[in-house]
Amino acid sequence: MWDLLQNESWLGEEELNRMMFSLFFLHLSRMELASLLHDLHLSTSSEEEPLPFLPPITELLSRLQEELNGSPESCSLIGRVEQLFLAADPNWLFSPASQDGGWAELKAAYASLISALIGCAALPLCDDDCSPLSVAAYKSIPARATAVCTALTALLRTLGDWEKGVGTRKGATSLLIAVAPPICVFAVTHFQDQVWTSTASRAAAQHLQEALLSAGGWRDSAHLLMGDTEESRGILGEILHILQPQLTKDAWQRCEAMKLVFAWTLLQVTRPSLSPHLPHLLPPSLLFSDHHRPENCMLGVRCLHHIVLNTPAAELRQFNRAEVLYQALFKHLYTTEAAVIQLVLACLLDLLLILEKPPSCSSSRRKPCRHDDVLRLILTHMEAENKVVLRRVYAAALPAYIARMGVAVCRHLRRLERVVLGYLEVRDPPEETTRLKMLEALQKTARAAWPRMQCRVNALLRCLLRLLVDVSSDTDLCDSLKQQLMDQSAACIRLLDACSHGSVQHLLQEVDSSCCSPEVLGCLATVTAMTDR
């Protein structure tokens, strides 16, 4: 054949070289295929017939599955599977032996083969929920995962090209949709930076995910999961079906990867696609949030917060789901893990809007509600807290809760005053986050509950004046931060003056100028001048 091509004068040199290389690769690939079929006892080839009669692809896939499941050292066979997907004729690879039930049989055969491939890089299971496995337990996983990712990438690229071409004309009912869910789960398991991955395995898994998106014409992972039309439907339901048996109360802690795959999947899905799958998404999230390990608890709270933000309020109220969420989150306010409390407070703020109206928008009687319960517990913990990291978390969350309470914050003014006074007296270097947040909280309180602030002006004003003096004499503070603290303090003083109908003016006149720096006197003069106007 090569001699005949060389004798064709109409072929250019470049095209001739390309055709000769294609023929060489085709010859080599058929030899590889013949060798693979012979090794699997599916070939009757001989020296006179070097190219075998091809059996039905389902028979080959079944034998490959048996070999992969029965071979403890199957990396070499995985490489040959990759060559099969790269070299064999796509019409033979992806066409059923018969049209009657043939597509279902072909999908089942590919699903079984993919399951066997993925099983070659399966993660070991934990014995209990007390502690994760050591790094040594995952020593062999990255190399196996890399080989499997490479083989599956070859399959997806060949399948994607075939389905975009002749596959649709042959009546295929999307073989890609059948194989995509387990491949997606495997890719997500291995492209994350975890103890069972390496740089090479993460790169291979990322390439596998990209090949999956390209094969199906999906824009990104969210489009892959949710879809948008009948022609481009998502695979979220199928992925949850795969994960569901491993996300039960007794099973989810045995495999470290499953919770991460579930969380990745959930966080990709937004409304309105999340609601139909809520019965399958809510229970695992609650299980994670209820775990004693902080990292699992935080993962669960993030999942719950995503559900709250992306599910209609009516659906969360149905079957008392919102109340279950509230009780599950509220108990975490008693923990001492700052990272957990930070996530819980943010989630509760959004969940409370689903459970009830904001107190500032309720009826004139303004009955106590869950907002009061949360704010009361926050203030109680803040008053006795001495850990800097927890004080920062509480202080950062307080302004938003005060703004939500509105005038109903009057029910908590006594405890709130003690908290504000206590927190403003304590330095919080280097960024003074706590003091700035407490000044913001005081301003929101003064605006919302101004009729009740007059009796508290004296104590608050003394605290703010001490703060101004301390800040002006603090040499460790940068000029911008010092100016920010003084500006916020001045804003609080102006609000207190407005709440007390100008009585702050009289008190400021009694300030001994000899005890104050020029910066403080200038700040107070600015307050007085703006108040006069």
Coordinates of C-alpha atoms in Angstrom, one line a residue:
M1 CA 0.0 0.0 0.0
W2 CA 2.8 2.4 0.8
D3 CA 4.5 1.7 -2.6
L4 CA 1.2 2.4 -4.3
L5 CA 0.9 5.7 -2.5
Q6 CA 4.4 6.7 -3.3
N7 CA 3.7 6.1 -7.0
E8 CA 0.7 8.5 -6.9
S9 CA 2.2 11.7 -8.3
W10 CA -0.8 13.8 -7.5
L11 CA -0.2 13.6 -3.8
G12 CA 1.9 16.3 -2.2
E13 CA 4.8 15.3 0.1
E14 CA 3.1 16.6 3.2
E15 CA -0.2 14.8 2.5
L16 CA 1.7 11.7 1.5
N17 CA 3.5 11.6 4.8
R18 CA 0.3 12.2 6.7
M19 CA -1.5 9.3 4.9
M20 CA 1.4 7.0 5.4
F21 CA 1.5 7.7 9.2
S22 CA -2.2 7.1 9.4
L23 CA -1.9 3.7 7.7
F24 CA 1.0 2.8 10.0
F25 CA -1.0 3.8 13.1
L26 CA -4.0 1.9 11.8
H27 CA -1.9 -1.2 11.2
L28 CA -0.3 -0.9 14.7
S29 CA -3.7 -0.4 16.4
R30 CA -5.1 -3.5 14.7
M31 CA -2.2 -5.5 15.9
E32 CA -2.8 -4.2 19.4
L33 CA -6.4 -5.1 19.1
A34 CA -5.6 -8.5 17.8
S35 CA -3.2 -9.0 20.7
L36 CA -5.8 -7.9 23.3
L37 CA -8.5 -10.2 21.8
H38 CA -6.1 -13.1 21.8
D39 CA -5.2 -12.5 25.4
L40 CA -8.8 -12.5 26.3
H41 CA -9.5 -15.7 24.3
L42 CA -11.9 -13.8 22.0
S43 CA -9.8 -14.2 18.9
T44 CA -9.4 -17.1 16.4
S45 CA -6.7 -15.4 14.4
S46 CA -3.7 -17.4 13.1
E47 CA -0.5 -16.7 11.2
E48 CA -2.5 -16.9 8.0
E49 CA -5.2 -14.6 9.4
P50 CA -3.4 -12.0 11.5
L51 CA -6.4 -9.8 11.8
P52 CA -9.2 -11.3 13.9
F53 CA -12.8 -11.5 13.4
L54 CA -14.2 -8.9 15.8
P55 CA -16.7 -10.2 18.4
P56 CA -19.6 -8.1 19.6
I57 CA -18.3 -5.2 21.7
T58 CA -20.5 -6.2 24.6
E59 CA -18.6 -9.5 24.8
L60 CA -15.3 -7.8 24.8
L61 CA -16.4 -5.3 27.5
S62 CA -17.7 -8.1 29.7
R63 CA -14.4 -10.0 29.5
L64 CA -12.4 -6.8 30.2
Q65 CA -14.6 -6.2 33.3
E66 CA -13.9 -9.7 34.5
E67 CA -10.2 -9.3 34.0
L68 CA -10.1 -5.9 35.8
N69 CA -12.1 -7.2 38.7
G70 CA -10.0 -10.3 39.1
S71 CA -6.5 -8.8 38.6
P72 CA -4.9 -7.2 41.7
E73 CA -2.2 -5.6 39.5
S74 CA -4.3 -4.3 36.6
C75 CA -2.4 -1.1 35.6
S76 CA -1.0 -2.7 32.4
L77 CA -4.5 -3.9 31.4
I78 CA -5.8 -0.4 32.1
G79 CA -3.3 0.9 29.6
R80 CA -4.5 -1.6 27.0
V81 CA -8.1 -0.5 27.6
E82 CA -6.9 3.0 26.8
Q83 CA -5.4 1.8 23.6
L84 CA -8.6 0.0 22.7
F85 CA -10.6 3.2 23.0
L86 CA -8.0 5.2 21.0
A87 CA -7.5 2.7 18.2
A88 CA -10.6 0.7 17.6
D89 CA -13.3 1.7 15.1
P90 CA -15.9 3.9 16.9
N91 CA -18.8 2.3 14.9
W92 CA -17.8 -1.1 16.4
L93 CA -17.1 0.4 19.9
F94 CA -20.5 2.2 20.2
S95 CA -22.9 0.3 18.0
P96 CA -25.1 -2.5 19.6
A97 CA -25.3 -5.9 18.0
S98 CA -29.1 -5.5 17.6
Q99 CA -31.5 -2.6 17.7
D100 CA -34.0 -4.5 19.9
G101 CA -32.7 -4.0 23.4
G102 CA -29.2 -3.6 22.1
W103 CA -28.7 0.0 23.4
A104 CA -29.7 -1.0 26.9
E105 CA -27.3 -4.0 26.8
L106 CA -24.5 -1.7 25.5
K107 CA -25.1 0.9 28.2
A108 CA -25.1 -1.8 30.9
A109 CA -21.8 -3.2 29.5
Y110 CA -20.1 0.2 29.5
A111 CA -21.4 1.0 32.9
S112 CA -20.0 -2.3 34.2
L113 CA -16.6 -1.7 32.6
I114 CA -16.4 1.8 34.0
S115 CA -17.3 0.6 37.4
A116 CA -14.5 -2.0 37.2
L117 CA -12.0 0.7 36.0
I118 CA -13.0 3.0 38.9
G119 CA -12.7 0.1 41.3
C120 CA -9.0 -0.3 40.4
A121 CA -8.4 3.1 42.1
A122 CA -11.0 2.7 44.9
L123 CA -10.1 4.4 48.2
P124 CA -9.7 2.2 51.2
L125 CA -12.4 2.4 53.8
C126 CA -12.0 3.7 57.4
D127 CA -12.6 1.2 60.2
D128 CA -14.5 3.7 62.3
D129 CA -15.4 7.4 62.5
C130 CA -12.9 8.3 65.2
S131 CA -10.0 9.3 62.9
P132 CA -9.1 9.3 59.2
L133 CA -6.7 6.9 57.6
S134 CA -3.0 7.6 57.5
V135 CA -1.3 8.9 54.3
A136 CA 0.4 5.6 53.9
A137 CA -3.0 3.9 53.4
Y138 CA -3.4 5.9 50.1
K139 CA 0.1 5.3 48.8
S140 CA -0.9 3.3 45.7
I141 CA -4.0 5.3 44.9
P142 CA -2.6 8.3 42.9
A143 CA -0.8 6.1 40.3
R144 CA -3.8 3.9 39.8
A145 CA -6.1 7.0 39.6
T146 CA -3.9 8.5 36.9
A147 CA -4.1 5.4 34.8
V148 CA -7.8 5.2 35.1
C149 CA -8.3 8.9 34.3
T150 CA -6.2 8.5 31.2
A151 CA -8.3 5.5 30.0
L152 CA -11.6 7.2 30.7
T153 CA -10.4 10.4 29.0
A154 CA -9.7 8.3 25.8
L155 CA -13.1 6.8 26.0
L156 CA -14.9 10.2 26.4
R157 CA -13.0 11.8 23.5
T158 CA -13.7 9.0 21.1
L159 CA -17.4 8.7 22.3
G160 CA -17.9 12.5 22.2
D161 CA -16.6 12.7 18.6
W162 CA -18.7 9.7 17.5
E163 CA -22.0 11.0 19.1
K164 CA -21.5 14.4 17.5
G165 CA -21.1 12.7 14.2
V166 CA -22.7 9.4 13.1
G167 CA -23.9 8.4 16.5
T168 CA -27.0 10.5 16.5
R169 CA -28.0 9.3 13.0
K170 CA -27.7 5.7 14.2
G171 CA -30.4 6.2 16.8
A172 CA -28.2 6.2 19.9
T173 CA -30.1 7.3 23.0
S174 CA -27.1 9.1 24.4
L175 CA -24.6 6.5 25.6
L176 CA -22.7 9.5 27.1
I177 CA -25.5 10.3 29.5
A178 CA -25.3 6.7 30.8
V179 CA -21.5 6.8 31.5
A180 CA -21.2 10.4 32.6
P181 CA -22.4 10.1 36.3
P182 CA -19.8 7.6 37.6
I183 CA -17.1 9.3 35.6
C184 CA -18.0 12.7 37.1
V185 CA -17.9 11.2 40.6
F186 CA -14.5 9.7 40.0
A187 CA -13.1 12.9 38.6
V188 CA -14.4 15.0 41.5
T189 CA -12.9 12.5 43.9
H190 CA -9.4 12.9 42.5
F191 CA -9.1 16.5 41.3
Q192 CA -9.3 17.8 44.9
D193 CA -6.2 18.4 46.9
Q194 CA -6.4 15.5 49.4
V195 CA -4.1 12.9 50.9
W196 CA -5.2 10.3 48.2
T197 CA -4.1 12.5 45.3
S198 CA -0.9 13.7 43.8
T199 CA 0.0 16.5 41.4
A200 CA -0.2 14.0 38.5
S201 CA -3.5 12.4 39.6
R202 CA -5.1 15.8 40.1
A203 CA -4.1 17.0 36.7
A204 CA -5.3 13.7 35.1
A205 CA -8.7 14.0 36.9
Q206 CA -9.0 17.6 35.8
H207 CA -8.4 16.6 32.2
L208 CA -11.0 13.9 32.6
Q209 CA -13.6 16.4 33.9
E210 CA -12.7 18.7 30.9
A211 CA -13.1 15.8 28.5
L212 CA -16.5 15.0 30.0
L213 CA -17.7 18.6 29.6
S214 CA -16.4 18.7 26.0
A215 CA -17.9 15.4 25.0
G216 CA -21.4 16.4 26.1
G217 CA -21.2 20.0 25.1
W218 CA -21.7 21.2 28.6
R219 CA -20.5 24.8 29.4
D220 CA -19.3 24.0 33.0
S221 CA -19.8 21.7 35.9
A222 CA -23.0 23.5 36.9
H223 CA -24.5 23.0 33.4
L224 CA -23.4 19.4 33.5
L225 CA -25.4 18.8 36.7
M226 CA -28.4 20.9 36.0
G227 CA -28.7 21.1 32.2
D228 CA -31.1 23.5 30.6
T229 CA -33.0 21.7 27.9
E230 CA -34.2 18.2 27.0
E231 CA -31.3 17.9 24.6
S232 CA -28.8 19.1 27.3
R233 CA -30.2 17.6 30.4
G234 CA -28.2 17.4 33.7
I235 CA -27.0 14.3 35.5
L236 CA -27.6 15.5 39.1
G237 CA -30.2 12.9 39.8
E238 CA -28.0 10.1 38.6
I239 CA -25.0 11.3 40.7
L240 CA -27.1 11.4 43.8
H241 CA -28.3 7.9 43.0
I242 CA -24.7 6.8 43.0
L243 CA -23.8 8.6 46.2
Q244 CA -27.0 7.8 48.2
P245 CA -26.0 4.3 49.5
Q246 CA -22.7 5.8 50.8
L247 CA -24.3 8.8 52.5
T248 CA -26.3 6.9 55.2
K249 CA -25.8 7.5 58.9
D250 CA -23.6 4.4 59.2
A251 CA -21.7 4.5 55.9
W252 CA -20.7 8.1 55.1
Q253 CA -17.8 8.3 57.6
R254 CA -16.1 5.2 56.2
C255 CA -15.0 6.9 52.9
E256 CA -13.4 10.3 53.3
A257 CA -14.1 11.3 49.6
M258 CA -17.9 10.8 49.6
K259 CA -18.7 13.9 51.8
L260 CA -16.4 16.0 49.6
V261 CA -18.0 14.8 46.3
F262 CA -21.5 15.4 47.8
A263 CA -20.6 18.9 49.0
W264 CA -19.0 19.8 45.6
T265 CA -22.1 18.5 43.8
L266 CA -24.5 20.4 46.1
L267 CA -22.6 23.7 45.9
Q268 CA -22.8 23.7 42.1
V269 CA -26.6 23.5 42.1
T270 CA -28.7 26.6 42.4
R271 CA -32.4 27.3 42.2
P272 CA -34.7 26.1 40.7
S273 CA -32.8 22.9 40.1
L274 CA -32.1 22.2 43.7
S275 CA -35.7 21.9 44.9
P276 CA -36.7 18.7 43.2
H277 CA -33.7 16.9 44.8
L278 CA -34.2 18.4 48.3
P279 CA -35.2 15.1 50.0
H280 CA -31.8 13.6 48.9
L281 CA -29.7 16.7 49.7
L282 CA -31.0 17.7 53.1
P283 CA -30.4 14.5 55.2
P284 CA -26.7 14.1 54.3
S285 CA -26.1 17.8 55.0
L286 CA -27.7 17.4 58.5
L287 CA -25.6 14.4 59.2
F288 CA -22.4 16.2 58.4
S289 CA -23.3 19.3 60.5
D290 CA -24.1 17.0 63.5
H291 CA -20.6 15.4 63.5
H292 CA -18.1 15.9 66.3
R293 CA -15.2 16.8 64.0
P294 CA -15.2 20.5 63.3
E295 CA -14.2 20.1 59.6
N296 CA -17.2 17.8 59.0
C297 CA -19.5 20.1 61.0
M298 CA -18.4 23.2 59.0
L299 CA -18.9 21.3 55.7
G300 CA -22.4 20.4 56.8
V301 CA -23.2 24.0 57.8
R302 CA -22.0 25.3 54.4
C303 CA -24.2 22.7 52.7
L304 CA -27.2 23.8 54.8
H305 CA -26.6 27.5 54.1
H306 CA -26.5 26.8 50.4
I307 CA -29.8 24.9 50.7
V308 CA -31.4 27.8 52.6
L309 CA -30.2 30.3 49.9
N310 CA -31.4 28.2 46.9
T311 CA -34.7 26.7 48.1
P312 CA -38.0 28.6 48.1
A313 CA -39.2 29.5 51.6
A314 CA -42.4 27.6 51.1
E315 CA -40.6 24.4 50.4
L316 CA -38.4 24.8 53.4
R317 CA -41.4 25.4 55.6
Q318 CA -43.1 22.3 54.2
F319 CA -42.8 19.2 56.5
N320 CA -41.3 21.5 59.2
R321 CA -37.9 21.4 57.4
A322 CA -37.0 25.0 58.4
E323 CA -37.6 24.3 62.1
V324 CA -35.5 21.2 61.9
L325 CA -32.7 23.3 60.4
Y326 CA -33.1 25.9 63.0
Q327 CA -32.8 23.4 65.9
A328 CA -29.8 21.8 64.3
L329 CA -28.0 25.1 63.9
F330 CA -29.0 26.7 67.1
K331 CA -27.3 24.1 69.3
H332 CA -24.0 24.8 67.6
L333 CA -24.0 28.3 69.2
Y334 CA -22.9 26.5 72.4
T335 CA -19.7 25.3 70.8
T336 CA -16.3 26.9 71.3
E337 CA -15.1 26.5 67.7
A338 CA -14.9 30.0 66.2
A339 CA -15.0 28.8 62.6
V340 CA -18.2 26.8 63.3
I341 CA -19.9 29.7 65.1
Q342 CA -19.1 32.1 62.3
L343 CA -20.7 29.8 59.7
V344 CA -23.7 29.1 61.9
L345 CA -24.4 32.8 62.7
A346 CA -24.4 33.6 58.9
C347 CA -26.7 30.7 58.1
L348 CA -29.1 31.5 61.0
L349 CA -29.5 35.1 59.8
D350 CA -30.8 33.9 56.4
L351 CA -32.8 31.0 57.9
L352 CA -34.7 33.3 60.3
L353 CA -36.1 35.2 57.4
I354 CA -37.8 32.0 56.3
L355 CA -39.1 31.1 59.7
E356 CA -40.6 34.5 60.6
K357 CA -40.8 38.1 59.7
P358 CA -38.1 40.5 60.9
P359 CA -39.1 41.9 64.4
S360 CA -38.9 45.4 63.0
C361 CA -41.6 44.5 60.4
S362 CA -44.0 42.6 62.7
S363 CA -47.1 43.9 64.4
S364 CA -47.1 46.7 66.9
R365 CA -46.9 44.3 69.8
R366 CA -43.6 42.9 68.6
K367 CA -43.8 39.6 70.4
P368 CA -40.5 37.9 71.2
C369 CA -39.4 35.4 68.5
R370 CA -36.5 33.3 67.4
H371 CA -34.5 36.4 66.5
D372 CA -34.6 37.4 70.2
D373 CA -33.5 33.9 71.2
V374 CA -30.4 34.1 69.0
L375 CA -29.5 37.6 69.9
R376 CA -29.9 36.9 73.6
L377 CA -27.6 33.9 73.4
I378 CA -25.1 35.9 71.3
L379 CA -25.0 38.7 73.9
T380 CA -24.8 36.3 76.8
H381 CA -21.8 34.5 75.3
M382 CA -20.1 37.8 74.3
E383 CA -20.4 39.2 77.8
A384 CA -18.4 36.3 79.3
E385 CA -16.1 35.5 76.3
N386 CA -12.3 36.0 76.7
K387 CA -10.9 34.3 73.6
V388 CA -9.9 36.9 71.1
V389 CA -10.9 34.8 68.0
L390 CA -14.4 34.2 69.4
R391 CA -14.8 37.9 70.4
R392 CA -14.0 38.8 66.8
V393 CA -16.5 36.4 65.4
Y394 CA -19.3 37.6 67.7
A395 CA -18.5 41.2 67.1
A396 CA -18.5 40.7 63.3
A397 CA -22.0 39.2 63.4
L398 CA -23.6 41.5 65.9
P399 CA -24.3 44.6 63.6
A400 CA -26.3 42.4 61.1
Y401 CA -28.5 41.0 63.9
I402 CA -29.1 44.4 65.4
A403 CA -30.1 45.8 62.0
R404 CA -32.5 42.8 61.6
M405 CA -34.1 43.4 65.0
G406 CA -34.8 47.1 64.4
V407 CA -36.6 48.8 67.2
A408 CA -37.2 45.4 68.9
V409 CA -33.6 45.6 70.0
C410 CA -34.9 47.6 72.9
R411 CA -35.6 44.3 74.7
H412 CA -31.9 43.7 74.8
L413 CA -30.5 47.1 75.5
R414 CA -29.3 46.5 79.0
R415 CA -27.1 43.5 78.1
L416 CA -26.1 45.1 74.8
E417 CA -24.9 48.2 76.6
R418 CA -22.7 46.1 78.9
V419 CA -21.2 44.2 75.9
V420 CA -20.5 47.4 74.0
L421 CA -18.8 49.0 76.9
G422 CA -16.7 46.0 77.7
Y423 CA -15.6 45.4 74.1
L424 CA -14.7 49.0 73.4
E425 CA -12.3 49.1 76.4
V426 CA -10.1 46.2 75.1
R427 CA -7.6 46.7 72.3
D428 CA -7.7 44.3 69.4
P429 CA -4.4 44.7 67.5
P430 CA -3.4 44.9 64.8
E431 CA -6.5 45.7 62.8
E432 CA -8.9 46.6 65.7
T433 CA -11.6 44.5 64.1
T434 CA -13.6 44.1 67.3
R435 CA -13.7 47.8 68.2
L436 CA -14.7 48.9 64.7
K437 CA -17.6 46.3 64.6
M438 CA -18.8 47.4 68.1
L439 CA -18.8 51.0 67.0
E440 CA -20.9 50.0 64.0
A441 CA -23.2 48.0 66.3
L442 CA -23.6 51.0 68.6
Q443 CA -24.5 53.3 65.6
K444 CA -27.2 50.8 64.4
T445 CA -28.6 50.5 68.0
A446 CA -28.8 54.3 68.4
R447 CA -30.6 54.7 65.1
A448 CA -33.1 51.9 65.8
A449 CA -33.7 52.5 69.5
W450 CA -33.1 56.2 69.9
P451 CA -36.0 56.9 72.3
R452 CA -34.4 54.5 74.8
M453 CA -30.8 55.8 74.5
Q454 CA -31.0 59.0 76.5
C455 CA -30.6 57.3 79.8
R456 CA -27.5 55.6 78.6
V457 CA -25.7 58.6 77.1
N458 CA -23.5 59.3 80.1
A459 CA -22.0 55.8 80.3
L460 CA -21.6 55.5 76.5
L461 CA -20.1 59.0 76.1
R462 CA -17.5 58.3 78.8
C463 CA -16.5 55.1 77.1
L464 CA -16.2 56.8 73.7
L465 CA -14.1 59.6 75.1
R466 CA -11.7 57.1 76.7
L467 CA -11.6 55.3 73.4
L468 CA -10.6 58.5 71.6
V469 CA -7.9 59.2 74.2
D470 CA -6.5 55.7 74.0
V471 CA -6.5 55.6 70.2
S472 CA -4.8 59.0 69.9
S473 CA -2.0 57.9 72.2
D474 CA -1.5 54.4 70.7
T475 CA 1.7 54.5 68.7
D476 CA 1.2 51.0 67.3
L477 CA -1.8 52.0 65.2
C478 CA -1.2 53.1 61.7
D479 CA -2.6 56.6 60.8
S480 CA -5.4 55.3 58.6
L481 CA -6.7 52.9 61.2
K482 CA -6.4 55.5 63.9
Q483 CA -8.4 58.0 61.8
Q484 CA -11.0 55.3 61.1
L485 CA -11.5 54.6 64.7
M486 CA -11.8 58.3 65.6
D487 CA -14.3 59.0 62.8
Q488 CA -16.5 56.1 63.9
S489 CA -16.3 57.2 67.5
A490 CA -17.3 60.8 66.4
A491 CA -20.2 59.4 64.5
C492 CA -21.4 57.5 67.6
I493 CA -21.1 60.7 69.7
R494 CA -23.2 62.7 67.1
L495 CA -25.9 60.0 67.2
L496 CA -25.9 60.0 71.0
D497 CA -26.3 63.8 71.0
A498 CA -29.3 63.5 68.6
C499 CA -30.9 60.8 70.8
S500 CA -30.5 63.0 73.9
H501 CA -31.8 66.2 72.3
G502 CA -28.4 68.0 72.5
S503 CA -27.4 67.1 76.0
V504 CA -24.0 65.8 74.8
Q505 CA -23.1 69.4 73.9
H506 CA -23.2 70.3 77.5
L507 CA -21.2 67.3 78.6
L508 CA -18.5 68.0 76.0
Q509 CA -18.0 71.5 77.3
E510 CA -16.9 70.0 80.6
V511 CA -14.0 68.1 78.9
D512 CA -10.6 69.2 80.3
S513 CA -8.6 70.2 77.3
S514 CA -5.4 69.8 79.2
C515 CA -6.0 66.0 79.4
C516 CA -6.6 65.6 75.7
S517 CA -4.3 65.5 72.7
P518 CA -4.9 67.9 69.8
E519 CA -6.3 65.1 67.7
V520 CA -9.0 64.4 70.3
L521 CA -9.9 68.1 70.7
G522 CA -10.1 68.5 66.9
C523 CA -12.4 65.4 66.7
L524 CA -14.7 66.8 69.4
A525 CA -14.7 70.2 67.8
T526 CA -15.8 68.6 64.6
V527 CA -18.6 66.8 66.4
T528 CA -19.7 70.1 68.0
A529 CA -19.6 72.0 64.7
M530 CA -21.6 69.4 62.8
T531 CA -24.1 69.1 65.7
D532 CA -24.7 72.9 65.7
R533 CA -25.4 72.8 62.0

